[in-house]
Amino acid sequence: MTRALMFQGTGSDVGKTVLVAGFCRLAANHGLKVRPFKPQNMSNNAAVADDGGEIGRAQWLQALACRVPASVHMNPVLLKPQSETGSQVVVQGKVFGQARGRDYQKLKPQLMAAVMDSFGRVAEGADLVLVEGAGSPAEINLRAGDIANMGFATSAGVPVVLVGDIDRGGVIASVVGTHTILPDGDRSMIAAYLINKFRGDVSLFDDGITSIGGFTGWPCLGVVPWLKSAARLPAEDSVALERLVRGEARALKIAVPVLSRIANFDDFDPLRAEPEVELVFVRPGERLPGDAGLVILPGSKSTISDLADFRRQGWDADLEAHRRRGGRIIGICGGLQMLGRMVRDPQGVEGGETATEGLGFLDIETEMAPEKTVRNISARSAEYDVALSGYEIHLGVSKGADAVRPMTILDGRPDGAMSPDGRVSGTYLHGLFDSDEFRARLLAEFGIRGGESNYRADVDRALDEIAEELERLVGFEQLMRLSAPIGR
């Protein structure tokens, strides 16, 4: 019989994604058929599942940890923020519609059927399903119609481990406070709690465990230190960008402007791992560094509004100065669209302005269309003639004179564009920098070595290292003891 266990947090960004991925790999290493599941995710870092359609990048990573193909049913509801108050709603891999925050609260009960259907599909044939919550069950103002946390746990009969982040402080209060405000039915679903991101001597928290137990009666599943290997895994969403600090100066500085609706920024993780590369995420209010050799415009969930914000930051002038200095520019997906002469959205697909001038670095124009391109693809670099692989998630088609010089060949067709001198280029391909050969050829243009480590293999090694730590700190037997048969 399939067993399941859910991990919920005392707040957002407490490390649930990494823990679930690590426990998935731990169970897989013990020979179990384990699957990940997240009822509802909010992120513009999306992936293309092996069965087609979009899911959160975190669930793609967790499927990798399980050593199974990713499925749209592992993340049946994905919210992709398009503005401060509204998101695109993706259900079982396909665009369902748009919804503002208050409207989505009314929509949630209608989505529970899809959530439970997907959970049943994921559980079929599995020994264990590890479920990740979203946000926190302590947000009791959102409890009515909830599908992400206790609403799902109580409907599916899945026990819960509550995760607290000690690194941010106040972890005892957050765990005890969650116990205090949860209604009895929800509180009874919590089988244990786990303290995450501990630094220093774990024994110093012994009295904390005693105190939490006295207030709640919950057992402690374990105290997990800061998992250093987690830094080598793709980040789930843009919250991670706020924590990144600028590293030491290295041979090549690559600058990435952080757009308001930046998407799929894990595209740059392979570059960040290069020993001779200093990858700088440029935040609003900062200037694009004048000593960068390469500027990369990332993907965007809202190209037109991000273009306006790009100009408000003064980054258009910075980019022009970079170009005059002979610097190189690459655009990925929305970044490609921004580099063109014009972006049109005649049907209001993005929900804002219907047209805007692009930055004008490439002689192309983009027109948005309601039908989204979502697919995994094999590809080649037209510039270096090396193999690539990755995925497309985008609205719109880009055409123009510079498109006769494609940057990539996707499934046999030209893609993207390149300026006549080759200093500005762009592609719709996400995963461009995953190719070790491509990174080696690109970095060689700047006179440095790269591409010598296998990025994908390093991610897999990091998952194994995290699983080994969790085996030592928590244990496989404890994990299974807390899980429960589905439908008991």
XYZ file of C-alpha atoms in Angstrom:
488
model
C 0.000 0.000 0.000
C 1.241 3.495 -0.869
C 2.335 5.567 2.104
C 2.589 9.366 2.249
C 4.066 12.111 4.406
C 3.741 15.881 4.021
C 6.204 18.633 4.937
C 4.710 22.009 5.831
C 6.557 25.077 7.097
C 6.137 27.627 9.854
C 6.654 30.126 7.016
C 7.833 30.448 3.438
C 11.431 29.640 2.470
C 12.136 27.416 5.488
C 13.812 24.802 3.283
C 10.933 22.429 2.528
C 11.916 21.983 -1.122
C 15.453 20.828 -0.344
C 14.301 18.590 2.510
C 11.693 16.873 0.333
C 14.260 16.435 -2.459
C 16.756 14.993 0.019
C 14.249 12.607 1.572
C 13.121 11.582 -1.940
C 16.695 10.624 -2.810
C 17.096 8.882 0.576
C 14.020 6.736 -0.042
C 15.100 6.030 -3.621
C 18.512 4.924 -2.353
C 16.699 2.460 -0.097
C 15.027 0.929 -3.148
C 11.572 2.496 -2.761
C 9.442 3.766 -5.621
C 9.089 7.292 -4.266
C 7.332 10.260 -5.877
C 7.136 13.998 -5.032
C 3.916 15.995 -4.886
C 3.101 19.650 -4.274
C -0.606 20.553 -4.547
C -0.014 24.235 -5.203
C 3.162 26.123 -6.048
C 3.803 29.804 -6.733
C 6.907 30.415 -8.812
C 8.075 31.783 -12.135
C 10.816 29.167 -12.145
C 8.981 26.546 -14.150
C 10.037 23.352 -15.889
C 8.549 21.250 -18.665
C 7.422 17.853 -17.401
C 8.251 14.722 -19.348
C 4.545 14.200 -20.078
C 4.205 17.783 -21.376
C 3.052 20.923 -19.571
C 4.453 23.160 -16.875
C 5.341 22.350 -13.280
C 7.367 24.135 -10.636
C 11.110 23.754 -11.082
C 11.241 22.402 -7.519
C 9.083 19.411 -8.418
C 11.252 18.762 -11.469
C 14.238 18.649 -9.109
C 12.397 16.358 -6.684
C 11.498 13.993 -9.527
C 15.205 13.942 -10.426
C 15.903 13.050 -6.788
C 13.453 10.144 -7.116
C 15.119 9.088 -10.389
C 11.763 9.170 -12.200
C 10.382 11.247 -15.092
C 8.694 14.481 -14.022
C 4.911 14.624 -14.452
C 2.475 17.523 -14.508
C 0.555 15.684 -11.770
C 3.438 16.203 -9.330
C 2.434 19.895 -9.191
C -1.182 20.164 -10.351
C -1.631 23.881 -9.555
C 1.134 26.334 -10.478
C 0.706 30.073 -9.966
C 3.009 32.273 -12.053
C 2.955 35.881 -10.776
C 2.444 38.467 -13.514
C 1.887 41.537 -11.322
C 1.802 42.528 -7.663
C -1.783 41.290 -7.378
C -2.361 38.720 -10.138
C -1.016 35.426 -11.469
C -1.385 33.073 -14.380
C -2.990 29.851 -13.138
C -1.643 26.592 -14.598
C -3.659 23.451 -13.822
C -2.253 19.990 -14.561
C 0.341 21.546 -16.842
C -1.904 23.797 -18.934
C -2.906 27.453 -18.625
C -6.257 27.626 -16.833
C -6.590 31.405 -16.787
C -5.587 34.542 -14.904
C -6.643 35.436 -11.374
C -6.073 38.252 -8.934
C -5.411 37.359 -5.310
C -8.943 37.774 -3.997
C -10.446 36.054 -7.039
C -8.063 33.113 -6.598
C -9.281 32.572 -3.049
C -12.727 31.990 -4.527
C -11.298 29.738 -7.239
C -9.343 27.402 -4.929
C -12.234 25.117 -3.933
C -12.857 24.364 -7.621
C -9.246 23.236 -7.999
C -9.340 20.655 -5.205
C -10.762 18.034 -7.581
C -7.747 18.440 -9.892
C -5.389 18.277 -6.895
C -6.891 15.055 -5.593
C -7.026 13.530 -9.080
C -3.326 14.271 -9.583
C -2.430 12.968 -6.130
C -4.133 9.684 -6.978
C -2.218 9.434 -10.244
C 1.126 10.155 -8.566
C 0.421 7.634 -5.794
C -0.546 4.859 -8.191
C 2.192 2.235 -8.155
C 4.355 4.190 -5.686
C 5.634 2.951 -2.337
C 5.923 6.438 -0.881
C 4.735 9.945 -1.802
C 6.476 12.894 -0.150
C 4.336 16.013 -0.246
C 5.497 19.614 0.039
C 3.222 22.324 1.353
C 3.270 25.990 0.347
C 3.706 28.951 2.640
C 2.423 28.004 6.085
C -0.651 26.408 7.690
C -0.428 29.229 10.244
C -1.954 31.560 7.624
C -5.394 30.705 8.998
C -6.900 33.662 7.138
C -6.412 31.537 3.997
C -7.667 28.267 5.498
C -11.111 28.312 3.896
C -10.884 26.361 0.642
C -7.187 25.658 1.199
C -5.579 23.205 -1.228
C -1.903 23.801 -0.398
C -1.508 22.810 3.254
C -3.999 21.506 5.810
C -6.875 21.571 3.348
C -5.033 18.955 1.330
C -3.629 17.044 4.333
C -7.024 16.587 5.946
C -8.731 15.668 2.661
C -6.061 13.128 1.715
C -5.413 11.856 5.247
C -1.670 12.576 5.022
C 0.285 13.190 8.269
C 2.417 16.326 8.459
C 5.931 17.215 9.589
C 6.146 20.907 10.495
C 9.460 22.516 9.451
C 10.873 25.514 11.331
C 13.816 27.636 10.157
C 16.089 28.454 13.092
C 18.403 30.609 10.962
C 15.828 33.397 10.716
C 15.272 33.418 14.507
C 12.218 32.854 16.682
C 11.861 29.203 15.756
C 10.459 28.129 19.146
C 7.785 30.819 18.956
C 6.959 29.939 15.339
C 6.480 26.234 16.076
C 4.563 26.802 19.326
C 2.588 29.639 17.745
C 1.545 27.388 14.872
C 0.338 24.798 17.393
C -1.598 27.470 19.267
C -3.564 28.945 16.380
C -4.343 25.797 14.391
C -7.840 24.391 14.855
C -7.975 20.984 16.533
C -8.541 19.036 13.325
C -5.521 20.577 11.621
C -3.340 20.333 14.703
C -4.032 16.609 14.941
C -2.493 16.091 11.478
C 0.974 17.129 12.672
C 2.946 14.004 13.579
C 6.266 15.736 14.371
C 8.320 18.848 13.754
C 11.797 19.384 12.313
C 14.247 22.212 12.966
C 16.115 23.243 9.826
C 19.224 25.350 8.984
C 20.932 25.061 12.381
C 24.438 26.510 12.690
C 26.868 25.419 15.401
C 26.583 22.880 18.230
C 23.234 21.096 17.880
C 23.255 20.120 21.566
C 22.685 23.790 22.402
C 19.112 23.321 21.193
C 18.324 20.444 23.577
C 16.457 22.785 25.920
C 14.585 24.179 22.921
C 13.354 20.705 22.031
C 12.217 20.203 25.633
C 10.366 23.529 25.604
C 8.607 22.867 22.298
C 7.601 19.404 23.493
C 6.189 20.878 26.698
C 4.049 23.382 24.831
C 2.906 21.151 21.958
C 3.412 17.496 22.813
C 4.924 17.013 19.345
C 8.054 14.876 18.950
C 11.125 16.304 17.212
C 12.007 14.474 13.997
C 15.465 16.004 14.040
C 17.650 19.109 13.981
C 19.173 19.582 10.536
C 22.182 21.897 10.073
C 22.705 24.195 7.126
C 23.122 21.768 4.231
C 26.052 23.149 2.236
C 25.303 20.914 -0.756
C 21.948 22.682 -1.186
C 23.805 25.646 -2.714
C 24.495 23.458 -5.764
C 20.804 22.794 -6.392
C 18.526 24.972 -8.552
C 16.655 27.548 -6.464
C 12.874 27.386 -6.444
C 11.956 31.053 -6.731
C 13.263 34.606 -6.637
C 13.327 34.723 -2.824
C 16.717 33.028 -3.182
C 18.064 36.013 -5.140
C 17.612 38.236 -2.081
C 20.047 36.062 -0.113
C 22.809 35.913 -2.718
C 25.842 37.944 -1.776
C 28.426 39.199 -4.223
C 31.430 36.897 -4.298
C 35.086 37.640 -4.814
C 36.322 39.216 -8.029
C 37.235 36.662 -10.664
C 38.525 36.595 -14.213
C 35.147 37.228 -15.866
C 32.242 39.203 -14.432
C 28.807 38.275 -15.808
C 25.921 40.575 -14.893
C 22.247 39.547 -14.786
C 19.679 42.295 -14.095
C 16.987 41.102 -11.679
C 13.736 41.931 -13.465
C 10.529 42.424 -11.476
C 9.067 39.232 -12.986
C 12.315 37.359 -13.547
C 11.674 33.758 -14.625
C 13.792 30.625 -14.757
C 16.865 32.342 -13.336
C 18.283 28.908 -12.488
C 19.446 29.055 -16.130
C 22.550 30.749 -14.695
C 23.469 28.198 -12.013
C 26.045 26.456 -14.255
C 27.805 29.789 -14.790
C 27.753 30.523 -11.055
C 29.532 27.213 -10.479
C 32.403 28.105 -12.827
C 35.575 28.822 -10.800
C 36.701 31.746 -12.982
C 33.264 33.413 -13.262
C 31.885 36.084 -10.946
C 28.110 36.001 -11.506
C 26.461 39.216 -10.301
C 22.673 39.525 -9.957
C 22.043 43.274 -10.273
C 19.163 44.338 -8.054
C 16.834 47.300 -8.587
C 18.568 50.511 -7.542
C 21.990 49.215 -8.605
C 23.788 49.929 -11.884
C 24.942 47.345 -14.366
C 28.660 46.983 -13.557
C 30.935 48.743 -16.023
C 33.561 46.017 -15.779
C 31.267 43.160 -16.813
C 32.393 41.261 -19.874
C 28.968 39.730 -20.470
C 25.454 40.899 -19.636
C 22.643 38.333 -19.803
C 18.999 39.391 -19.890
C 16.983 36.634 -18.200
C 13.526 35.272 -18.845
C 10.488 37.299 -17.803
C 6.883 36.425 -17.020
C 5.812 39.930 -18.174
C 8.116 41.184 -20.903
C 6.426 44.512 -21.578
C 6.131 45.603 -17.944
C 9.685 44.422 -17.240
C 10.910 46.486 -20.196
C 9.382 49.571 -18.625
C 11.021 48.730 -15.300
C 14.345 48.074 -17.061
C 14.267 51.640 -18.374
C 13.195 53.089 -15.011
C 16.315 51.546 -13.479
C 18.489 53.216 -16.107
C 19.716 49.823 -17.245
C 19.015 50.644 -20.905
C 21.699 53.342 -20.802
C 24.047 51.017 -18.901
C 23.525 48.317 -21.519
C 24.194 50.756 -24.348
C 27.452 51.792 -22.670
C 28.373 48.115 -22.228
C 27.768 47.548 -25.938
C 29.931 50.540 -26.907
C 32.761 49.133 -24.803
C 32.616 45.962 -26.886
C 30.849 43.870 -24.242
C 28.773 40.875 -25.160
C 24.995 40.609 -24.571
C 22.824 37.479 -24.497
C 19.049 37.359 -24.033
C 17.173 34.262 -22.859
C 13.467 33.952 -23.748
C 11.902 37.202 -22.480
C 15.393 38.683 -22.549
C 15.567 37.894 -26.276
C 12.233 39.669 -26.791
C 13.431 42.725 -24.861
C 16.561 43.029 -27.037
C 14.461 43.483 -30.196
C 12.959 46.627 -31.718
C 9.339 46.096 -30.729
C 7.162 43.867 -28.528
C 3.455 43.725 -29.373
C 0.668 42.118 -27.366
C -2.452 42.895 -29.430
C -4.679 40.501 -27.472
C -3.469 41.626 -24.059
C -2.076 38.208 -23.176
C 0.222 39.664 -20.522
C -2.616 41.742 -19.117
C -1.032 45.195 -19.443
C 0.227 47.455 -22.228
C -0.365 46.130 -25.740
C 2.877 47.390 -27.323
C 6.228 48.900 -26.427
C 9.527 49.640 -28.089
C 12.259 47.153 -27.335
C 15.854 47.991 -26.488
C 16.828 47.853 -30.166
C 19.973 45.749 -29.897
C 18.588 43.126 -32.291
C 16.675 43.711 -35.521
C 13.666 41.585 -34.593
C 10.078 42.174 -33.500
C 7.986 39.984 -31.202
C 4.243 39.446 -31.194
C 2.593 37.708 -28.260
C -0.071 35.079 -28.876
C -2.471 33.258 -26.531
C -1.024 29.828 -27.294
C 1.996 29.098 -25.112
C 4.936 27.042 -26.385
C 5.828 24.439 -23.738
C 8.178 21.598 -24.671
C 11.424 19.818 -23.930
C 13.786 19.893 -26.879
C 17.126 18.778 -28.228
C 19.155 21.554 -29.800
C 22.463 22.727 -31.189
C 24.398 25.936 -30.910
C 24.466 27.551 -34.347
C 27.468 29.615 -33.254
C 29.663 26.815 -31.869
C 28.050 23.714 -33.419
C 27.809 21.850 -30.101
C 24.902 19.831 -28.739
C 22.436 21.489 -26.347
C 19.325 20.371 -24.507
C 16.680 22.227 -22.576
C 13.128 23.457 -22.854
C 10.890 26.227 -24.150
C 8.246 28.027 -22.093
C 7.151 31.216 -23.804
C 4.455 33.253 -25.453
C 5.155 34.987 -28.711
C 7.076 34.666 -31.963
C 10.126 36.762 -32.844
C 10.977 37.625 -36.464
C 13.264 40.038 -38.269
C 16.483 40.551 -40.216
C 18.749 39.303 -37.417
C 16.748 36.085 -37.165
C 18.517 34.881 -40.330
C 21.485 34.405 -38.000
C 19.966 32.077 -35.379
C 21.700 31.561 -32.053
C 20.370 28.012 -31.681
C 18.759 25.251 -33.703
C 15.818 23.759 -31.797
C 14.613 20.373 -33.038
C 15.982 21.239 -36.483
C 14.516 24.744 -36.803
C 16.320 28.089 -36.462
C 15.725 29.912 -33.187
C 16.593 33.316 -31.830
C 18.784 35.922 -33.478
C 22.309 37.352 -33.609
C 23.625 40.790 -34.536
C 25.861 41.021 -37.628
C 29.015 41.338 -35.483
C 27.961 38.452 -33.200
C 28.217 40.560 -30.014
C 24.452 40.465 -29.278
C 22.407 37.285 -29.450
C 19.375 35.629 -27.951
C 17.421 32.386 -27.847
C 14.189 30.933 -26.510
C 16.114 27.954 -25.140
C 16.175 27.553 -21.356
C 19.049 25.345 -20.189
C 21.526 26.849 -22.657
C 24.344 26.995 -20.103
C 23.809 23.432 -18.844
C 25.918 22.258 -21.775
C 29.509 21.877 -20.608
C 30.751 22.202 -24.196
C 28.795 25.406 -24.789
C 30.107 26.978 -21.572
C 33.654 26.013 -22.526
C 33.370 27.640 -25.962
C 31.639 30.763 -24.624
C 34.103 31.337 -21.790
C 37.053 30.711 -24.123
C 36.014 33.884 -25.976
C 36.866 35.775 -22.785
C 40.187 33.984 -22.425
C 39.223 31.703 -19.542
C 38.729 27.976 -19.085
C 35.313 26.544 -18.317
C 32.966 23.647 -18.831
C 35.351 21.228 -17.157
C 32.848 19.985 -14.580
C 29.673 18.124 -15.467
C 26.938 20.419 -14.124
C 24.095 17.876 -14.225
C 26.260 15.231 -12.551
C 27.164 17.716 -9.829
C 23.476 18.349 -9.074
C 22.984 14.599 -8.760
C 25.964 14.324 -6.414
C 24.571 17.134 -4.286
C 21.293 15.226 -3.906
C 23.179 12.139 -2.766
C 25.177 14.175 -0.262
C 21.999 15.707 1.189
C 20.397 12.250 1.397
C 23.435 10.936 3.288
C 23.199 13.815 5.775
C 19.472 13.231 6.322
C 20.103 9.498 6.777
C 22.580 10.323 9.536
C 20.560 13.097 11.195
C 16.998 11.816 10.859
C 17.099 8.276 9.538
C 15.089 6.357 6.977
C 13.215 4.350 9.619
C 11.920 7.502 11.337
C 10.740 8.866 8.014
C 8.791 5.715 7.240
C 7.421 5.456 10.766
C 5.799 8.883 10.473
C 4.320 8.198 7.024
C 0.876 6.658 6.780
C -0.972 4.497 4.241
C -3.116 6.533 1.861
C -6.824 6.009 2.353
C -6.467 4.367 5.738
